[in-house]
PDB file of C-alpha atoms and ligand atoms in Angstrom:
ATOM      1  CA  UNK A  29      37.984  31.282   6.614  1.00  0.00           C
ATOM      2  CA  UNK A  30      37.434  28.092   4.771  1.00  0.00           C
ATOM      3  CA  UNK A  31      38.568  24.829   5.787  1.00  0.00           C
ATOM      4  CA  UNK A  32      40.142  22.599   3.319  1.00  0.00           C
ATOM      5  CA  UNK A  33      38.660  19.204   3.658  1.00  0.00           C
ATOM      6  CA  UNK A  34      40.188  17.550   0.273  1.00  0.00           C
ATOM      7  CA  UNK A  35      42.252  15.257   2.565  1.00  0.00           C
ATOM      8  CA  UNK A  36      39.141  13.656   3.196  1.00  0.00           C
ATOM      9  CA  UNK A  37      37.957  10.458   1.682  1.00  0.00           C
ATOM     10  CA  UNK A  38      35.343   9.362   0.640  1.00  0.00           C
ATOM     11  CA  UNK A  39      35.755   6.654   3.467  1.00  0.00           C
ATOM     12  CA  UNK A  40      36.190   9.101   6.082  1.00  0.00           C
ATOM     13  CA  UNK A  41      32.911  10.685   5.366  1.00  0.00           C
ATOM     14  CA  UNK A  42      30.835   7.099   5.818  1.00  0.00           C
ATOM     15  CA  UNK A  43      33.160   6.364   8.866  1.00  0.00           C
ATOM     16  CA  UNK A  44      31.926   9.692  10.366  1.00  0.00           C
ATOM     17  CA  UNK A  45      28.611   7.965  11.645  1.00  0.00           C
ATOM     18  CA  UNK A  46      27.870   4.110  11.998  1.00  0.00           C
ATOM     19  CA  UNK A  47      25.027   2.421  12.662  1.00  0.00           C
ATOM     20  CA  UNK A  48      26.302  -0.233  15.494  1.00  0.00           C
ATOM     21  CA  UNK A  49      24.641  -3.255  16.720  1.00  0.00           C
ATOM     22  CA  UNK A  50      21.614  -3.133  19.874  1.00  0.00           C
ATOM     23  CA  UNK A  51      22.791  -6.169  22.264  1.00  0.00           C
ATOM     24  CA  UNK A  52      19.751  -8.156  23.389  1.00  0.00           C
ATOM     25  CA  UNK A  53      19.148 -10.003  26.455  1.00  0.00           C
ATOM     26  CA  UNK A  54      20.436 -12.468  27.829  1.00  0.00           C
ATOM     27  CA  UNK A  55      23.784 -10.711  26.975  1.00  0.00           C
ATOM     28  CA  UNK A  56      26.016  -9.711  30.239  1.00  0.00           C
ATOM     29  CA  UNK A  57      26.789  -5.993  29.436  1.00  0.00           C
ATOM     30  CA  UNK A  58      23.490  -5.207  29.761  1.00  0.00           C
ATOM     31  CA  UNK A  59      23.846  -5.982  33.386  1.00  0.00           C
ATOM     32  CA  UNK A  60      26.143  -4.130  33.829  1.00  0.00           C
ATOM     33  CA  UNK A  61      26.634  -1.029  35.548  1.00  0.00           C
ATOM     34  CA  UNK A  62      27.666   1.903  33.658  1.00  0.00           C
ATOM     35  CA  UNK A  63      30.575   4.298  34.594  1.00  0.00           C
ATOM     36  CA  UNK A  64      30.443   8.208  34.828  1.00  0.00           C
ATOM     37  CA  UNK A  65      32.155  10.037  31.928  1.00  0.00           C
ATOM     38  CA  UNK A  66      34.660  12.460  32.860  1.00  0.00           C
ATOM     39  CA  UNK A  67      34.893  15.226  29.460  1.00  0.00           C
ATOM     40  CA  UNK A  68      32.081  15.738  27.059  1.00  0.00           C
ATOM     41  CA  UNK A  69      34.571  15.962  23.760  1.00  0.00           C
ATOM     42  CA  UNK A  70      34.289  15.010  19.866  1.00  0.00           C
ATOM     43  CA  UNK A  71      34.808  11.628  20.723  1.00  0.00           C
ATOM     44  CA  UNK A  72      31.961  10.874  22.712  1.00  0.00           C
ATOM     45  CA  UNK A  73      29.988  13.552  20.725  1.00  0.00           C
ATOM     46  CA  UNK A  74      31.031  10.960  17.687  1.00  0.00           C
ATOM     47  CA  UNK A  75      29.345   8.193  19.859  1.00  0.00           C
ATOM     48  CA  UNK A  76      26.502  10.020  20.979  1.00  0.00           C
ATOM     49  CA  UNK A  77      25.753  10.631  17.169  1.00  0.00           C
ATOM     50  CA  UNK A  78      26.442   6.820  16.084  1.00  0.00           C
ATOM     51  CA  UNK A  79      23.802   6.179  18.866  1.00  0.00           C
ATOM     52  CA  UNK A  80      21.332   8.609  17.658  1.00  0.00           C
ATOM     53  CA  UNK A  81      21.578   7.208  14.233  1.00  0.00           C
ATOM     54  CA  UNK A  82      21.456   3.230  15.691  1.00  0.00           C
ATOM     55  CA  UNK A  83      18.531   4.776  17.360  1.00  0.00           C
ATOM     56  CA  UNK A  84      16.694   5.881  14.630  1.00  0.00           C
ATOM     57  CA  UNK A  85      17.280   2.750  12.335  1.00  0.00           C
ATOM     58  CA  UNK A  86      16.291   0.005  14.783  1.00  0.00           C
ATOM     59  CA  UNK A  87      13.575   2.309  15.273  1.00  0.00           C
ATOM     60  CA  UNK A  88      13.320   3.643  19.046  1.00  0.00           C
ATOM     61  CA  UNK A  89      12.787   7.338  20.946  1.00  0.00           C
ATOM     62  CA  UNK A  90      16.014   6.280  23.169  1.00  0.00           C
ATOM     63  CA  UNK A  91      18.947   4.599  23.640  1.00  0.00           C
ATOM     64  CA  UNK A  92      21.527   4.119  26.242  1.00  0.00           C
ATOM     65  CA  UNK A  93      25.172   3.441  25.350  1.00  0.00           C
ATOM     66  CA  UNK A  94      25.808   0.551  27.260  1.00  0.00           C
ATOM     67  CA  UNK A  95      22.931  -1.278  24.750  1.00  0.00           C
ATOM     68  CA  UNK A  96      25.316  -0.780  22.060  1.00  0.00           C
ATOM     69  CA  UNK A  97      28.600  -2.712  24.148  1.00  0.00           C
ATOM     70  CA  UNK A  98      29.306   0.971  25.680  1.00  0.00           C
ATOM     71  CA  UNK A  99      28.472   0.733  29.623  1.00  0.00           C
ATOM     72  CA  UNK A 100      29.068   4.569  30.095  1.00  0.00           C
ATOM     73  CA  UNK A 101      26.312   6.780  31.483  1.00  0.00           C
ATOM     74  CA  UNK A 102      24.956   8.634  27.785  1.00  0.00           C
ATOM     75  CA  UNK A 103      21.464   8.384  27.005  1.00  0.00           C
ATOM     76  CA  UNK A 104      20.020   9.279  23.283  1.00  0.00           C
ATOM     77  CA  UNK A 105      16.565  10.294  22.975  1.00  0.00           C
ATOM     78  CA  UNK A 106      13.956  11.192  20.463  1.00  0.00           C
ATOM     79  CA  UNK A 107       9.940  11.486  21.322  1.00  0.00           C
ATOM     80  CA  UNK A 108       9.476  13.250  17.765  1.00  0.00           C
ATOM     81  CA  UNK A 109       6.576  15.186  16.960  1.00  0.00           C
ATOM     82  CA  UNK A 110       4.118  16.148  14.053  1.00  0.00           C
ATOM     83  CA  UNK A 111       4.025  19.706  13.301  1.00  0.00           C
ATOM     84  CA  UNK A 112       1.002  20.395  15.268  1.00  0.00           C
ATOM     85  CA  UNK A 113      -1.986  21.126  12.220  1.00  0.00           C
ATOM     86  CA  UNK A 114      -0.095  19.013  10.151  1.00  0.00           C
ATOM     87  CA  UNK A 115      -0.929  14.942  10.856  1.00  0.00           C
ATOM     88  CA  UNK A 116       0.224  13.876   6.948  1.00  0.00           C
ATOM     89  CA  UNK A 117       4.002  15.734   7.601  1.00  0.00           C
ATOM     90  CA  UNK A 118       7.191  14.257   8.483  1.00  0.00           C
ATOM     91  CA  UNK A 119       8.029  14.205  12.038  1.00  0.00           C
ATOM     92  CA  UNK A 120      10.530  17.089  13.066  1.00  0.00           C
ATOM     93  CA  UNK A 121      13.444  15.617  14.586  1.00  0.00           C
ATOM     94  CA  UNK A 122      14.007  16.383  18.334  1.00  0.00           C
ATOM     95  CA  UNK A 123      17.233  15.356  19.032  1.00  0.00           C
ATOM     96  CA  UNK A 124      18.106  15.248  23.122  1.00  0.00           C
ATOM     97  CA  UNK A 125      21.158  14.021  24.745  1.00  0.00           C
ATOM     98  CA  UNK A 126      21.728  13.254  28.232  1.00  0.00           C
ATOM     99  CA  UNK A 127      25.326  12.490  29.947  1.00  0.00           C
ATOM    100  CA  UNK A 128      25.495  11.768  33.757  1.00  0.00           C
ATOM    101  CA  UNK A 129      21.867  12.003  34.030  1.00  0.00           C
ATOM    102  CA  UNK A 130      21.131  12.286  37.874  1.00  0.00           C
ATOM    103  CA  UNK A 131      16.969  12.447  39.019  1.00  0.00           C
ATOM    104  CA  UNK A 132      17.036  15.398  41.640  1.00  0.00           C
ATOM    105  CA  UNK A 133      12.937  14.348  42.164  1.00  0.00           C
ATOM    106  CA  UNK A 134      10.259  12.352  41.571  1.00  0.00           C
ATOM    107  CA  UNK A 135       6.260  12.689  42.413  1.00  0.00           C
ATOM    108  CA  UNK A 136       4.642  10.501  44.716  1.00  0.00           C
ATOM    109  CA  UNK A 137       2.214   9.736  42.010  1.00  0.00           C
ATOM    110  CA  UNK A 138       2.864   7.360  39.589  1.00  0.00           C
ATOM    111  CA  UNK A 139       1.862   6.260  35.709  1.00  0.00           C
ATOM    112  CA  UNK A 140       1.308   3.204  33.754  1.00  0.00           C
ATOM    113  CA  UNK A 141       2.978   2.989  30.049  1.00  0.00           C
ATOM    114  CA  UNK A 142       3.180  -0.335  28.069  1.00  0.00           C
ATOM    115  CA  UNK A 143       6.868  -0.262  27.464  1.00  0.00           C
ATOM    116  CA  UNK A 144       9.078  -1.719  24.723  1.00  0.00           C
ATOM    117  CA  UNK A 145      13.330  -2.258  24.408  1.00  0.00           C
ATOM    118  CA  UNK A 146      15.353  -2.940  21.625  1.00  0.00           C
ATOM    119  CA  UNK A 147      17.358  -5.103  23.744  1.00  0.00           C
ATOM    120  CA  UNK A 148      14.344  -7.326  24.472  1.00  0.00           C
ATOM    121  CA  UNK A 149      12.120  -7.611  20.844  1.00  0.00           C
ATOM    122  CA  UNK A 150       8.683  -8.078  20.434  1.00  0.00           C
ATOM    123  CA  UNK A 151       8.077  -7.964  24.204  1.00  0.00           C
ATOM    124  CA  UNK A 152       5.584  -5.116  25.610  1.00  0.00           C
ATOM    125  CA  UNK A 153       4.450  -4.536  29.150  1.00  0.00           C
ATOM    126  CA  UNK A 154       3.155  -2.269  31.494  1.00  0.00           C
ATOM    127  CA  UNK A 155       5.484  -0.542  34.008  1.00  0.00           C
ATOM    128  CA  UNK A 156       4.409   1.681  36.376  1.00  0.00           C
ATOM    129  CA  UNK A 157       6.995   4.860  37.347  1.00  0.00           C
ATOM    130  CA  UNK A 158       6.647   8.235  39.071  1.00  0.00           C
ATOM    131  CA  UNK A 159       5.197  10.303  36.745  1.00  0.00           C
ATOM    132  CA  UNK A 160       7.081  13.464  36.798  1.00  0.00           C
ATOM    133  CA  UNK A 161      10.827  13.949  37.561  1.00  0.00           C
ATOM    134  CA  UNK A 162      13.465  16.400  38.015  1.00  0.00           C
ATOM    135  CA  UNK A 163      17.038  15.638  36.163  1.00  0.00           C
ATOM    136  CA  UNK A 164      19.913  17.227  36.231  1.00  0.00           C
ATOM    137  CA  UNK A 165      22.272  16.121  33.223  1.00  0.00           C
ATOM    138  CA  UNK A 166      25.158  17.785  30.655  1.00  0.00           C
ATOM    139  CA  UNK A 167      23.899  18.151  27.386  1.00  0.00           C
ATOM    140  CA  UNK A 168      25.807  17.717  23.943  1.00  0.00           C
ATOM    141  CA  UNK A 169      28.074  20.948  24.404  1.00  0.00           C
ATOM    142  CA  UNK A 170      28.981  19.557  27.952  1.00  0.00           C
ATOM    143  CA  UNK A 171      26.765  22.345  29.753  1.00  0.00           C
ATOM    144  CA  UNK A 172      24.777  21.269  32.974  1.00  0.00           C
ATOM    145  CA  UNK A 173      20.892  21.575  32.203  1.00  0.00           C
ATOM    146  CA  UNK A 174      17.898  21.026  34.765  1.00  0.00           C
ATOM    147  CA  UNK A 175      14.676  20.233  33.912  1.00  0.00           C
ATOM    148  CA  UNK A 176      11.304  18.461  34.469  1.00  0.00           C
ATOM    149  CA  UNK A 177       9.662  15.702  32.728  1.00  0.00           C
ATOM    150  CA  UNK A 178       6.045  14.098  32.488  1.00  0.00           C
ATOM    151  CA  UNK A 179       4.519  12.139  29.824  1.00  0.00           C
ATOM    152  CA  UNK A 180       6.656   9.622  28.005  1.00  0.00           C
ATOM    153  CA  UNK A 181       9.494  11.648  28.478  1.00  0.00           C
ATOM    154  CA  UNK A 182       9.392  10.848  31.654  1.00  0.00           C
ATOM    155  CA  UNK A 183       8.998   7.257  31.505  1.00  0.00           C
ATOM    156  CA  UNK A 184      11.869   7.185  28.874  1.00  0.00           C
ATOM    157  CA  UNK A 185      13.888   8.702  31.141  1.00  0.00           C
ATOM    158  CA  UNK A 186      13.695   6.866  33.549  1.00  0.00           C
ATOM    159  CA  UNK A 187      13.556   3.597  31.642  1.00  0.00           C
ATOM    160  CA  UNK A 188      17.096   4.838  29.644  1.00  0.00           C
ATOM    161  CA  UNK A 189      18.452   5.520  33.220  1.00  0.00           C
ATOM    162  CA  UNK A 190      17.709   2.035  34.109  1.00  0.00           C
ATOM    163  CA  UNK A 191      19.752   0.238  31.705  1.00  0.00           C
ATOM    164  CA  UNK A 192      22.678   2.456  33.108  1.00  0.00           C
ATOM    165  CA  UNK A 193      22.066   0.688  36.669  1.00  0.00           C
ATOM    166  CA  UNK A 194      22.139  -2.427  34.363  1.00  0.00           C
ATOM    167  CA  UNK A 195      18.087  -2.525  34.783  1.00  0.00           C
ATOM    168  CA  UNK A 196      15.689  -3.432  31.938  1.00  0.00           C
ATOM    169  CA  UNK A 197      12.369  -2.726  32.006  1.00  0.00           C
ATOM    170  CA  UNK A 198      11.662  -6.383  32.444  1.00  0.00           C
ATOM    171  CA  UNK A 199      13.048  -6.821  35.765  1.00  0.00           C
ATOM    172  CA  UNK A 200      10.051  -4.759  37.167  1.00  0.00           C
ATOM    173  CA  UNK A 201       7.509  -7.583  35.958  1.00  0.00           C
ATOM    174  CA  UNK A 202       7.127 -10.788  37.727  1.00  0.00           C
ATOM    175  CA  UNK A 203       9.855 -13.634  37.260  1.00  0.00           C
ATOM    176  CA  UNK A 204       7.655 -15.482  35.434  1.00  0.00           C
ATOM    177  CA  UNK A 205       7.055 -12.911  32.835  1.00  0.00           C
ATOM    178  CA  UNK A 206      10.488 -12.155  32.734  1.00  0.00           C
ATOM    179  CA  UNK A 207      11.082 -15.517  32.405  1.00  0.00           C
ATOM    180  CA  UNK A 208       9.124 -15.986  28.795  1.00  0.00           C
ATOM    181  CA  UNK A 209      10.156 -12.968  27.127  1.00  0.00           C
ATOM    182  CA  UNK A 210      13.879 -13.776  27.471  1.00  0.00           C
ATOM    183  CA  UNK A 211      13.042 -17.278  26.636  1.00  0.00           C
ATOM    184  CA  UNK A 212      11.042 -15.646  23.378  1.00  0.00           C
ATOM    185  CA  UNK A 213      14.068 -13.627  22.476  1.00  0.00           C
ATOM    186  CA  UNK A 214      16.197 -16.153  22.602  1.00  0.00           C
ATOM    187  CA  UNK A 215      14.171 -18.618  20.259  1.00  0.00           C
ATOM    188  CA  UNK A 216      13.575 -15.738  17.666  1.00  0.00           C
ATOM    189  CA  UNK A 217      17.437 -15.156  17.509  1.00  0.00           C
ATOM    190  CA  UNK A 218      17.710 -18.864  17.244  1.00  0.00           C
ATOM    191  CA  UNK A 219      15.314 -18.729  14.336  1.00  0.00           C
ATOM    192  CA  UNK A 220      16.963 -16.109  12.581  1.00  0.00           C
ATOM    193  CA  UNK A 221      20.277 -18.086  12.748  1.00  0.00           C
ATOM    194  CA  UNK A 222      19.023 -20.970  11.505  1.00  0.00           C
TER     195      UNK A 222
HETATM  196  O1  K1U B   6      15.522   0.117  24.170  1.00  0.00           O
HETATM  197  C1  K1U B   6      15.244   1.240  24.555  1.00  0.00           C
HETATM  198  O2  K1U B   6      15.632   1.640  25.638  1.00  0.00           O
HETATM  199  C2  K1U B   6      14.399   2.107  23.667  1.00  0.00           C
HETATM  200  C3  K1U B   6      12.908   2.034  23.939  1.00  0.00           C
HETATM  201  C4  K1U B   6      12.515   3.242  24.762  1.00  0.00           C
HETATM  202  C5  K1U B   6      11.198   3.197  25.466  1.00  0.00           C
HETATM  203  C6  K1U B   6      10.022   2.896  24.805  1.00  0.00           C
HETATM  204  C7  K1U B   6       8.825   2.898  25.487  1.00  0.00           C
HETATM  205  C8  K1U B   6       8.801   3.208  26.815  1.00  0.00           C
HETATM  206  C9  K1U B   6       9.959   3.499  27.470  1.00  0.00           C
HETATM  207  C10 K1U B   6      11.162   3.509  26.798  1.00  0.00           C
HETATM  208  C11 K1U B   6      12.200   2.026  22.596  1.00  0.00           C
HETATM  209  O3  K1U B   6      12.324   2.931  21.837  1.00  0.00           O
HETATM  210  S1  K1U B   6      11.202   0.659  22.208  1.00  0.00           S
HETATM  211  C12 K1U B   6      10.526   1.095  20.611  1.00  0.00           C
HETATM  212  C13 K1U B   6       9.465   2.140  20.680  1.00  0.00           C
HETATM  213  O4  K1U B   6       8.967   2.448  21.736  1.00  0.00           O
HETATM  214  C14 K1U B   6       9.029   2.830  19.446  1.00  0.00           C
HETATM  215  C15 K1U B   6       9.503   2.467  18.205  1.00  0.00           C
HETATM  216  C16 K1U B   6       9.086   3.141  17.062  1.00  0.00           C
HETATM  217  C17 K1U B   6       8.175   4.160  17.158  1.00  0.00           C
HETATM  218  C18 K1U B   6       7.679   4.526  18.384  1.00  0.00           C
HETATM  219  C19 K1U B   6       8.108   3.868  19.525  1.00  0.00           C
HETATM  220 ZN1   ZN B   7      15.444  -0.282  26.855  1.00  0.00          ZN
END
């Protein structure tokens, strides 16, 4: 059977997926804690793909929704990949969703990563987190899915699951260095007004 879609605009089609605006620090929802969500339907799927594609433009491998003014726990994510063989190709897109993300473990060891956020610019530090964990999370079909990370997929994780407890990855460095880098952010946006 074929679907006739001629009711469709041309409108429609660019509303489908919108590129919305990364809130930066020192703005309040990002302090925020962010609520459970109860049915994994179109419309969220609609948000989880207007946050992939925010994701991609700013650019950044993740993305939690509360970053774009939506404080519910849904996490985008996207640690790409060469084809291996193949340095000069195009990344393959990876795609990964994560709604109600829960971590079921974490090793005693930990790892250092010099971390970035598109809600704080420009600012890079090292942040040291377990380096393997066990989550627990519904994927985009609303199915329950367990598995393990390492590597920067586990420090994304966890630093996506953060901003859902209304934690950026600044908060782990000292006061003073949080300190400057919202002070920088705040002068660049200044700039950029002016
Ligand atoms: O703001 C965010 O939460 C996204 C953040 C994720 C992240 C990066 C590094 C460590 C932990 C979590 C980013 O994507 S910052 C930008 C970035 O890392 C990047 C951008 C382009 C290419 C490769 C990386
Ligand atoms: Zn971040």
């Amino acid at each position: 059977m074929r679907y006739n879609l001629d009711f469709l605009r041309f409108g429609d089609y660019i509303a489908a997926m919108a590129i919305r605006e990364i809130l930066t620090v020192p703005h309040p929802v990002l302090k925020e804690v962010s609520k459970p969500v109860d049915t994994v339907d179109d419309a969220l799927r609609a948000l989880m793909d207007d946050m992939l594609e925010t994701m991609y433009d700013a650019p950044g491998i993740g993305l939690a929704a509360v970053q774009i003014g939506e404080p519910i726990r849904v996490i985008v994510m996207d640690l790409q990949e060469r084809p291996e063989g193949e340095p000069e190709a195009e990344p393959v897109k990876q795609p990964r969703y994560f709604v109600n993300p829960e971590i079921v473990w974490k090793s005693e060891d930990l790892a250092p990563y010099e971390e970035g956020c598109l809600s704080v610019p420009e600012i890079y530090d090292e942040v040291m987190r377990p380096a393997r964990v066990r989550l627990r999370y519904l994927n985009y079909q609303g199915e329950q899915v367990e598995e393990e990370a390492d590597g920067l997929f586990a420090t994304c994780i966890q630093h996506e699951m953060d901003h859902l407890e209304g934690v950026l990855f600044i908060d782990h460095l000292s006061k003073l260095k949080r300190d400057r880098a919202v002070a920088k952010v705040k002068k660049a946006k200044k700039n950029e007004a002016a």
